[in-house]
Amino acid sequence: MSATMPTDLEIAHAATLRPLVDVGSDLGLTEDQLEPWGRDVAKIDLSVLDEPDTGHRAKYVVVTAITPTPLGEGKTTTSVGLAQAMGRLGKRAVVALRQPSMGPTFGIKGGAAGGGYSQVVPMERLNLHLTGDFHAVTAAHNLLSAMIDNHLHHGNKLGIDVRNITWRRVLDVNDRALRTVIVGIGAREDGLVRQTGFDITAASEVMVLLTLATSLEDLRLRLGRIVVAYTVEGKSVTADDLQAAGAMAVILRDALKPNLLQTLEGGPAIIHCGPFGNIATGTSSVIADLVGVRGSDYVITEAGFGADMGAERFFNVKCRVSGLVPDAAVLVATVRALKAHSGRWTIKPGKPLPEGLLDENPDDVRSGLPNLRKHIEIIQRFGIAPVVAINAFPTDFDSEHAVISALCDELGVRCAVTTHVADGGPGALDLARVVTEAAEERTDFRFLYPLEMPLTEKIETVAREVYGADGIDVSPAAAKALAEYERLGFGTLPVVIAKTHLSISSNPALKGAPTGWRLPVREVRAAVGAGYVYAICGDMRTMPGLPKSPNAERIDLTEDGSIVGLS
């Protein structure tokens, strides 16, 4: 990106937006199926899913990445740029993305609406509140928290073990001081004194089950199944046991409707839900995809972090729920990240890039190729054709791109250089052409494991076949929990592995494609409402903290009420 390129916010402000009714019509939506939220955002009424099935189904493309640096490698911009390029090729394309959390927006990463000339607009609405879905998740989650403490205060009829309450509270802000708190301090009527804490809203189980729900009825059932605690006898206590799920569903009724916005080039963008990528699925909603496949030629969606995390969960969890079979997978790679995987460079968030990193050095890129090779193998393991998108930066060199292309040629994998951030849709035309080719190929999609496989074996299967681990080491506490979950009937659920996104392994310091290591499973939790069991393999922060100089310091209003500093 050149020094003279406008900021993302300046580019967004300069855009001329299409009437949203026209954008919706590109998806086959009528004006009656759109519920306006201001001039440039609308909710999509769920009645669209009740219309007779015409048999049409769009090509379904997931965008994932190699193991990213802390700065991210551009999955969202690539998704938007690809959708814009599809439009320029005469294809009806929709991009389906997660809604940004305001925690990172005001923290260090900034917004998540794409960037440059491949972003979703209006930018401010997208990154700040949008239609209030995150607030609805926060309210529903915390209502359940309040119902737990109220139940304890009024006699604990269910016999909840106060030492075994798993449900915390949430807030959509980065605030490390809330990670561990004591509630109930004060007079007796202020409740039972106990230790709990806060997670960021994106880490709420309510958020991920909203993502996976296929209807209001399904949402209500999932909410009722949420396990919040256990009794002294080991019986699970659910939101239905506390008679809280009905009220939670009421709070979330409108939040289940996906949000319609548009790309800078006027194509439809469905923005819905935003589950944490570390401990949850890290995808946008099933409903958004179901709407998209009915009214477009191509649905471009995104899975969080690298293929080892986001794509694996997309395939094994989201696709099981939606019933949709992916036709292709785009694997985003950057010269910057591959140089980092050479082991010579360390990239830290909030710090300048290391001196010399941007110098022409195809050998460093070549040394980082095992990471790209491994992610290609991960996608192929699911029977999907991968397409490597080289997200080009102005600081790259042709010789460095050539190294990546040579590996793709060796492996028989399609590859394209894309400059969508600087050039918008025209910069992604080559990528769009090879994606359409890949999506026309016959797929042999297959899940990694059957649901009947025991939980421990599922975790080990992911560790060995996706991460390349030699095996797993399960702590006594985790082994006990796994046995208990099998006893309680949770054994047929899929698994999610919560680990670092900065390495294919569980150690963020191990770059490339590590071998000769074992996955430590220190804790296991059940997200029964969402519909999976997750293994915690490392120190997962579910409530981020703010950096020394957060983005919030630079965001402000001008005298005329315009927003400045948003990135």
Tab-separated table of N, CA, C and O in Angstrom, residues 270-338:
chain	number	residue	atom	x	y	z
A	270	ILE	N	-23.497	-10.142	3.716
A	270	ILE	CA	-24.292	-10.556	4.883
A	270	ILE	C	-23.345	-10.665	6.067
A	270	ILE	O	-22.399	-11.460	6.059
A	271	ILE	N	-23.593	-9.838	7.070
A	271	ILE	CA	-22.744	-9.778	8.262
A	271	ILE	C	-23.545	-10.299	9.443
A	271	ILE	O	-24.594	-9.739	9.790
A	272	HIS	N	-23.060	-11.379	10.068
A	272	HIS	CA	-23.876	-11.974	11.121
A	272	HIS	C	-23.037	-12.794	12.087
A	272	HIS	O	-22.305	-13.694	11.675
A	273	CYS	N	-23.127	-12.462	13.348
A	273	CYS	CA	-22.492	-13.176	14.464
A	273	CYS	C	-20.978	-13.011	14.434
A	273	CYS	O	-20.403	-12.609	13.419
A	274	GLY	N	-20.344	-13.330	15.551
A	274	GLY	CA	-18.900	-13.147	15.638
A	274	GLY	C	-18.274	-13.962	16.738
A	274	GLY	O	-17.721	-13.405	17.689
A	275	PRO	N	-18.337	-15.301	16.649
A	275	PRO	CA	-17.754	-16.130	17.711
A	275	PRO	C	-16.234	-16.113	17.699
A	275	PRO	O	-15.601	-16.003	16.657
A	276	PHE	N	-15.663	-16.230	18.870
A	276	PHE	CA	-14.217	-16.235	19.086
A	276	PHE	C	-13.568	-17.348	18.263
A	276	PHE	O	-14.036	-18.479	18.243
A	277	GLY	N	-12.467	-17.050	17.612
A	277	GLY	CA	-11.781	-18.053	16.809
A	277	GLY	C	-10.929	-19.012	17.622
A	277	GLY	O	-10.638	-20.109	17.167
A	278	ASN	N	-10.505	-18.615	18.829
A	278	ASN	CA	-9.638	-19.482	19.631
A	278	ASN	C	-10.394	-20.645	20.257
A	278	ASN	O	-9.921	-21.777	20.258
A	279	ILE	N	-11.590	-20.370	20.824
A	279	ILE	CA	-12.296	-21.406	21.566
A	279	ILE	C	-13.609	-21.816	20.918
A	279	ILE	O	-14.286	-22.700	21.425
A	280	ALA	N	-13.994	-21.177	19.814
A	280	ALA	CA	-15.266	-21.486	19.179
A	280	ALA	C	-15.048	-21.690	17.685
A	280	ALA	O	-13.931	-21.926	17.228
A	281	THR	N	-16.118	-21.592	16.908
A	281	THR	CA	-16.026	-21.923	15.489
A	281	THR	C	-15.325	-20.849	14.666
A	281	THR	O	-14.732	-21.143	13.626
A	282	GLY	N	-15.429	-19.571	15.077
A	282	GLY	CA	-14.761	-18.505	14.341
A	282	GLY	C	-15.324	-18.290	12.952
A	282	GLY	O	-14.583	-17.918	12.032
A	283	THR	N	-16.634	-18.491	12.788
A	283	THR	CA	-17.267	-18.315	11.485
A	283	THR	C	-18.486	-17.405	11.610
A	283	THR	O	-18.976	-17.160	12.702
A	284	SER	N	-18.988	-16.945	10.465
A	284	SER	CA	-20.277	-16.263	10.464
A	284	SER	C	-21.378	-17.320	10.552
A	284	SER	O	-21.108	-18.520	10.649
A	285	SER	N	-22.643	-16.898	10.472
A	285	SER	CA	-23.730	-17.798	10.844
A	285	SER	C	-24.118	-18.772	9.738
A	285	SER	O	-23.948	-18.524	8.548
A	286	VAL	N	-24.689	-19.875	10.180
A	286	VAL	CA	-25.278	-20.853	9.271
A	286	VAL	C	-26.421	-20.220	8.491
A	286	VAL	O	-26.559	-20.421	7.278
A	287	ILE	N	-27.252	-19.431	9.178
A	287	ILE	CA	-28.396	-18.813	8.510
A	287	ILE	C	-27.944	-17.881	7.391
A	287	ILE	O	-28.552	-17.840	6.316
A	288	ALA	N	-26.868	-17.123	7.603
A	288	ALA	CA	-26.360	-16.246	6.548
A	288	ALA	C	-26.013	-17.049	5.302
A	288	ALA	O	-26.332	-16.652	4.175
A	289	ASP	N	-25.367	-18.192	5.499
A	289	ASP	CA	-24.996	-19.024	4.359
A	289	ASP	C	-26.218	-19.629	3.683
A	289	ASP	O	-26.274	-19.743	2.454
A	290	LEU	N	-27.214	-20.046	4.480
A	290	LEU	CA	-28.429	-20.620	3.905
A	290	LEU	C	-29.192	-19.596	3.077
A	290	LEU	O	-29.777	-19.929	2.039
A	291	VAL	N	-29.190	-18.338	3.531
A	291	VAL	CA	-29.795	-17.269	2.734
A	291	VAL	C	-28.992	-17.063	1.452
A	291	VAL	O	-29.545	-16.938	0.349
A	292	GLY	N	-27.677	-17.034	1.575
A	292	GLY	CA	-26.824	-16.755	0.435
A	292	GLY	C	-26.903	-17.790	-0.668
A	292	GLY	O	-26.940	-17.439	-1.855
A	293	VAL	N	-26.935	-19.075	-0.311
A	293	VAL	CA	-26.903	-20.112	-1.346
A	293	VAL	C	-28.195	-20.153	-2.145
A	293	VAL	O	-28.225	-20.679	-3.270
A	294	ARG	N	-29.271	-19.587	-1.603
A	294	ARG	CA	-30.543	-19.582	-2.318
A	294	ARG	C	-30.585	-18.511	-3.406
A	294	ARG	O	-31.296	-18.666	-4.400
A	295	GLY	N	-29.851	-17.417	-3.209
A	295	GLY	CA	-30.048	-16.270	-4.090
A	295	GLY	C	-28.818	-15.770	-4.796
A	295	GLY	O	-28.790	-14.618	-5.238
A	296	SER	N	-27.779	-16.608	-4.914
A	296	SER	CA	-26.555	-16.145	-5.565
A	296	SER	C	-25.917	-17.285	-6.344
A	296	SER	O	-26.372	-18.432	-6.289
A	297	ASP	N	-24.868	-16.950	-7.071
A	297	ASP	CA	-24.075	-17.969	-7.767
A	297	ASP	C	-22.909	-18.455	-6.921
A	297	ASP	O	-22.486	-19.606	-7.028
A	298	TYR	N	-22.375	-17.535	-6.085
A	298	TYR	CA	-21.235	-17.862	-5.233
A	298	TYR	C	-21.439	-17.250	-3.854
A	298	TYR	O	-21.744	-16.061	-3.744
A	299	VAL	N	-21.273	-18.068	-2.822
A	299	VAL	CA	-21.212	-17.583	-1.445
A	299	VAL	C	-19.765	-17.664	-1.003
A	299	VAL	O	-19.165	-18.746	-0.981
A	300	ILE	N	-19.193	-16.517	-0.677
A	300	ILE	CA	-17.809	-16.446	-0.198
A	300	ILE	C	-17.870	-16.191	1.300
A	300	ILE	O	-18.361	-15.156	1.745
A	301	THR	N	-17.395	-17.140	2.095
A	301	THR	CA	-17.423	-16.965	3.539
A	301	THR	C	-16.026	-17.208	4.095
A	301	THR	O	-15.121	-17.650	3.396
A	302	GLU	N	-15.852	-16.911	5.360
A	302	GLU	CA	-14.517	-16.898	5.966
A	302	GLU	C	-14.500	-17.735	7.232
A	302	GLU	O	-15.494	-17.794	7.955
A	303	ALA	N	-13.390	-18.387	7.483
A	303	ALA	CA	-13.189	-19.137	8.723
A	303	ALA	C	-11.972	-18.577	9.438
A	303	ALA	O	-10.938	-18.339	8.825
A	304	GLY	N	-12.072	-18.379	10.733
A	304	GLY	CA	-11.057	-17.656	11.489
A	304	GLY	C	-9.700	-18.343	11.544
A	304	GLY	O	-9.582	-19.567	11.528
A	305	PHE	N	-8.648	-17.506	11.590
A	305	PHE	CA	-7.262	-17.960	11.736
A	305	PHE	C	-6.863	-18.871	10.577
A	305	PHE	O	-7.358	-18.759	9.470
A	306	GLY	N	-5.933	-19.822	10.832
A	306	GLY	CA	-5.420	-20.672	9.773
A	306	GLY	C	-6.313	-21.869	9.505
A	306	GLY	O	-7.300	-22.112	10.213
A	307	ALA	N	-5.952	-22.644	8.480
A	307	ALA	CA	-6.758	-23.812	8.124
A	307	ALA	C	-6.774	-24.854	9.230
A	307	ALA	O	-7.720	-25.631	9.342
A	308	ASP	N	-5.718	-24.890	10.061
A	308	ASP	CA	-5.681	-25.861	11.151
A	308	ASP	C	-6.767	-25.597	12.176
A	308	ASP	O	-7.244	-26.521	12.841
A	309	MET	N	-7.206	-24.343	12.308
A	309	MET	CA	-8.237	-24.000	13.281
A	309	MET	C	-9.558	-23.676	12.587
A	309	MET	O	-10.528	-24.422	12.667
A	310	GLY	N	-9.597	-22.551	11.867
A	310	GLY	CA	-10.859	-22.108	11.292
A	310	GLY	C	-11.442	-23.078	10.286
A	310	GLY	O	-12.626	-23.428	10.348
A	311	ALA	N	-10.640	-23.532	9.325
A	311	ALA	CA	-11.178	-24.421	8.293
A	311	ALA	C	-11.569	-25.771	8.880
A	311	ALA	O	-12.602	-26.342	8.507
A	312	GLU	N	-10.768	-26.305	9.796
A	312	GLU	CA	-11.101	-27.605	10.404
A	312	GLU	C	-12.452	-27.529	11.104
A	312	GLU	O	-13.289	-28.431	10.965
A	313	ARG	N	-12.699	-26.462	11.844
A	313	ARG	CA	-13.981	-26.328	12.540
A	313	ARG	C	-15.111	-26.028	11.563
A	313	ARG	O	-16.247	-26.480	11.760
A	314	PHE	N	-14.813	-25.238	10.536
A	314	PHE	CA	-15.803	-24.980	9.500
A	314	PHE	C	-16.289	-26.294	8.900
A	314	PHE	O	-17.497	-26.521	8.762
A	315	PHE	N	-15.356	-27.172	8.560
A	315	PHE	CA	-15.718	-28.442	7.944
A	315	PHE	C	-16.407	-29.377	8.944
A	315	PHE	O	-17.472	-29.925	8.653
A	316	ASN	N	-15.808	-29.564	10.121
A	316	ASN	CA	-16.288	-30.584	11.046
A	316	ASN	C	-17.485	-30.159	11.881
A	316	ASN	O	-18.239	-31.020	12.341
A	317	VAL	N	-17.660	-28.854	12.104
A	317	VAL	CA	-18.760	-28.391	12.952
A	317	VAL	C	-19.822	-27.669	12.125
A	317	VAL	O	-20.978	-28.100	12.073
A	318	LYS	N	-19.443	-26.577	11.455
A	318	LYS	CA	-20.448	-25.770	10.758
A	318	LYS	C	-21.099	-26.534	9.613
A	318	LYS	O	-22.326	-26.474	9.448
A	319	CYS	N	-20.312	-27.244	8.812
A	319	CYS	CA	-20.895	-27.959	7.673
A	319	CYS	C	-21.800	-29.105	8.113
A	319	CYS	O	-22.755	-29.455	7.409
A	320	ARG	N	-21.531	-29.690	9.278
A	320	ARG	CA	-22.437	-30.716	9.797
A	320	ARG	C	-23.811	-30.122	10.097
A	320	ARG	O	-24.841	-30.762	9.858
A	321	VAL	N	-23.818	-28.902	10.630
A	321	VAL	CA	-25.075	-28.261	11.008
A	321	VAL	C	-25.829	-27.770	9.780
A	321	VAL	O	-27.045	-27.975	9.644
A	322	SER	N	-25.132	-27.097	8.877
A	322	SER	CA	-25.790	-26.469	7.731
A	322	SER	C	-26.186	-27.465	6.652
A	322	SER	O	-27.132	-27.235	5.898
A	323	GLY	N	-25.435	-28.561	6.551
A	323	GLY	CA	-25.657	-29.501	5.465
A	323	GLY	C	-25.072	-29.036	4.143
A	323	GLY	O	-25.242	-29.700	3.123
A	324	LEU	N	-24.387	-27.898	4.147
A	324	LEU	CA	-23.786	-27.374	2.928
A	324	LEU	C	-22.408	-28.003	2.712
A	324	LEU	O	-21.644	-28.170	3.661
A	325	VAL	N	-22.112	-28.316	1.470
A	325	VAL	CA	-20.830	-28.927	1.120
A	325	VAL	C	-19.985	-27.901	0.385
A	325	VAL	O	-20.399	-27.387	-0.658
A	326	PRO	N	-18.801	-27.566	0.893
A	326	PRO	CA	-17.955	-26.572	0.222
A	326	PRO	C	-17.455	-27.063	-1.121
A	326	PRO	O	-17.167	-28.248	-1.300
A	327	ASP	N	-17.364	-26.133	-2.060
A	327	ASP	CA	-16.896	-26.459	-3.408
A	327	ASP	C	-15.435	-26.107	-3.620
A	327	ASP	O	-14.797	-26.648	-4.533
A	328	ALA	N	-14.898	-25.202	-2.817
A	328	ALA	CA	-13.492	-24.811	-2.930
A	328	ALA	C	-13.088	-24.095	-1.655
A	328	ALA	O	-13.944	-23.613	-0.891
A	329	ALA	N	-11.786	-24.028	-1.424
A	329	ALA	CA	-11.249	-23.303	-0.271
A	329	ALA	C	-10.110	-22.413	-0.736
A	329	ALA	O	-9.207	-22.879	-1.446
A	330	VAL	N	-10.172	-21.147	-0.373
A	330	VAL	CA	-9.109	-20.200	-0.686
A	330	VAL	C	-8.175	-20.120	0.511
A	330	VAL	O	-8.622	-19.907	1.645
A	331	LEU	N	-6.891	-20.306	0.257
A	331	LEU	CA	-5.880	-20.295	1.310
A	331	LEU	C	-5.030	-19.037	1.134
A	331	LEU	O	-4.246	-18.934	0.183
A	332	VAL	N	-5.204	-18.065	2.022
A	332	VAL	CA	-4.503	-16.787	1.906
A	332	VAL	C	-3.089	-16.926	2.466
A	332	VAL	O	-2.897	-17.413	3.583
A	333	ALA	N	-2.126	-16.487	1.684
A	333	ALA	CA	-0.727	-16.501	2.113
A	333	ALA	C	-0.110	-15.137	1.832
A	333	ALA	O	-0.485	-14.464	0.876
A	334	THR	N	0.819	-14.738	2.673
A	334	THR	CA	1.564	-13.499	2.442
A	334	THR	C	3.058	-13.786	2.532
A	334	THR	O	3.496	-14.707	3.238
A	335	VAL	N	3.817	-12.987	1.815
A	335	VAL	CA	5.272	-13.066	1.903
A	335	VAL	C	5.717	-12.818	3.342
A	335	VAL	O	6.596	-13.504	3.870
A	336	ARG	N	5.083	-11.837	3.969
A	336	ARG	CA	5.438	-11.486	5.344
A	336	ARG	C	5.323	-12.681	6.285
A	336	ARG	O	6.234	-12.971	7.079
A	337	ALA	N	4.204	-13.407	6.213
A	337	ALA	CA	3.995	-14.535	7.112
A	337	ALA	C	4.961	-15.676	6.803
A	337	ALA	O	5.489	-16.312	7.728
A	338	LEU	N	5.200	-15.948	5.534
A	338	LEU	CA	6.115	-17.039	5.190
A	338	LEU	C	7.540	-16.727	5.625
A	338	LEU	O	8.278	-17.627	6.056
